[in-house]
Coordinates of C-alpha atoms in Angstrom, one line a residue:
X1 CA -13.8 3.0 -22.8
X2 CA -15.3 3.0 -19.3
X3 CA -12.9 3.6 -16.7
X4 CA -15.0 2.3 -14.0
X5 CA -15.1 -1.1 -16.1
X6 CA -11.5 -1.3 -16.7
X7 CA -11.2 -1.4 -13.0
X8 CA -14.1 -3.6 -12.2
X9 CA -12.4 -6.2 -14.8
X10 CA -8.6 -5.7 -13.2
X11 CA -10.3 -6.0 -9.6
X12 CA -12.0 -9.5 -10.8
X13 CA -9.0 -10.9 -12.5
X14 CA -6.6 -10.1 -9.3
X15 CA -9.5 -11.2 -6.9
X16 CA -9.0 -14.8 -8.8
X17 CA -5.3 -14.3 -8.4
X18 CA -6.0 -14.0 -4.7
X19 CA -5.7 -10.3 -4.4
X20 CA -7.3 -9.0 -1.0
X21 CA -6.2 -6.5 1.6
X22 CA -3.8 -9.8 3.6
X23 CA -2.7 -10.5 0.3
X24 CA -2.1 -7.6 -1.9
X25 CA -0.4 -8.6 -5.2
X26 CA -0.8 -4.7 -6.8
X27 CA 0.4 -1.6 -5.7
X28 CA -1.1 0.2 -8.1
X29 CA -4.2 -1.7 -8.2
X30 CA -4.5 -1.3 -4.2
X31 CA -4.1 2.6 -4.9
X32 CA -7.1 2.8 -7.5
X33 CA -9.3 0.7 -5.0
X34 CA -8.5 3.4 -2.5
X35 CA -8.6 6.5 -4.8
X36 CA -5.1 7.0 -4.5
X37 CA -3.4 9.3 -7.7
X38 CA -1.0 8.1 -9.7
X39 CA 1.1 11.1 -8.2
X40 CA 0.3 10.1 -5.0
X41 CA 1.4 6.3 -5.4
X42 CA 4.6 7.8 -6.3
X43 CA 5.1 10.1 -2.7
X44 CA 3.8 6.6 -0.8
X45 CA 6.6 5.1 -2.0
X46 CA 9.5 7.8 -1.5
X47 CA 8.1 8.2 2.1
X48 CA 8.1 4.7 3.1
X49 CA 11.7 4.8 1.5
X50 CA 12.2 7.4 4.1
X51 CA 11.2 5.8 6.8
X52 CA 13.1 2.4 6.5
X53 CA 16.2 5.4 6.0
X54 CA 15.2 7.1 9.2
X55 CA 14.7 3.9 11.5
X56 CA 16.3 0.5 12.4
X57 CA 14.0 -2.8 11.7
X58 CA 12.8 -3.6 15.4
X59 CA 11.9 0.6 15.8
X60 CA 9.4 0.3 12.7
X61 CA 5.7 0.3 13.9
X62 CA 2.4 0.3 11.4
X63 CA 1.9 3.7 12.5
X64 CA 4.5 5.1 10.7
X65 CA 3.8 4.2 7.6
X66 CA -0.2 5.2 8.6
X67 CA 1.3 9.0 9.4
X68 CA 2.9 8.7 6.4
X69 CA 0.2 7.6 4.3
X70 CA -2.1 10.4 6.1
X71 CA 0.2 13.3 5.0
X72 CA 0.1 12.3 1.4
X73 CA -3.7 11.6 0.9
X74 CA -5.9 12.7 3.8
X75 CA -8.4 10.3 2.8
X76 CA -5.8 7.9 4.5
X77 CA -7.2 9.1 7.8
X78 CA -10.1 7.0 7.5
X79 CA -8.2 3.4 6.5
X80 CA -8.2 1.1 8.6
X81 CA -5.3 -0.7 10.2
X82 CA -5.7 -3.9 7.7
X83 CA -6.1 -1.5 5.0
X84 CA -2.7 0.6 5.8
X85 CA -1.1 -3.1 6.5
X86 CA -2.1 -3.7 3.2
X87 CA -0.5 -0.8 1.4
X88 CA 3.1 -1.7 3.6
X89 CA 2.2 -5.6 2.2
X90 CA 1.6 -4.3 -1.7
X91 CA 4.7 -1.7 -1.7
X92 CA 6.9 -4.5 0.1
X93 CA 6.0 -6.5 -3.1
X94 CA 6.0 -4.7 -6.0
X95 CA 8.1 -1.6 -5.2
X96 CA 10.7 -1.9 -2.0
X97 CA 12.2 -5.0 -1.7
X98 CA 14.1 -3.4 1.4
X99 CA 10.3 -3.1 2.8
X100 CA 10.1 -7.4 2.7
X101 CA 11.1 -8.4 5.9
X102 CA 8.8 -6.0 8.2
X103 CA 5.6 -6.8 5.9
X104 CA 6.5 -10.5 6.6
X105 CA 5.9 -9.6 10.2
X106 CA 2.5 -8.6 9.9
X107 CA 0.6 -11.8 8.8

């Protein structure tokens, strides 16, 4: 099977579902758009863990989790801010429920 079909079919069906980079309803499908490893989607998630550890709710900024992002995957240097909102959004709602109420403050 074609990989590059497989995705194309999982990026239509979650485009219907609504997906988009304000409304990301995969993690792991927002990694494969982004050519994010499956090793790599595993390090996002233990360093935003770290930073909701390190800081208090009103001291979190977008940048932190773009610095964050950057020292996993360099490729991360070239998102933009939407696009890094949208891996806080996706990992808030499918991976760290703690993450919830600071996503909800970036729509």
């Amino acid at each position: 099977m074609e990989d590059r079909l497989v995705l194309l079919a999982l990026e239509q069906i979650a485009e219907a579902l609504g997906h988009s980079n304000s409304n990301p309803i995969s993690a792991s499908l927002l990694c494969l758009e982004h050519g994010i490893s499956f090793d790599e989607m595993g390090k996002i998630m233990v360093a935003f863990n770290q930073i909701l550890r390190r800081k208090e709710f009103d001291e979190l900024e977008v940048s932190d989790f773009r610095q964050a992002l950057e020292e996993i995957t360099p490729m991360a240097k070239e998102f933009a801010d939407p696009v890094v909102v949208a891996f806080i959004k996706a990992y808030a709602r499918n991976r760290i429920a703690e993450l919830v109420p600071f996503a909800r403050t970036l729509d």
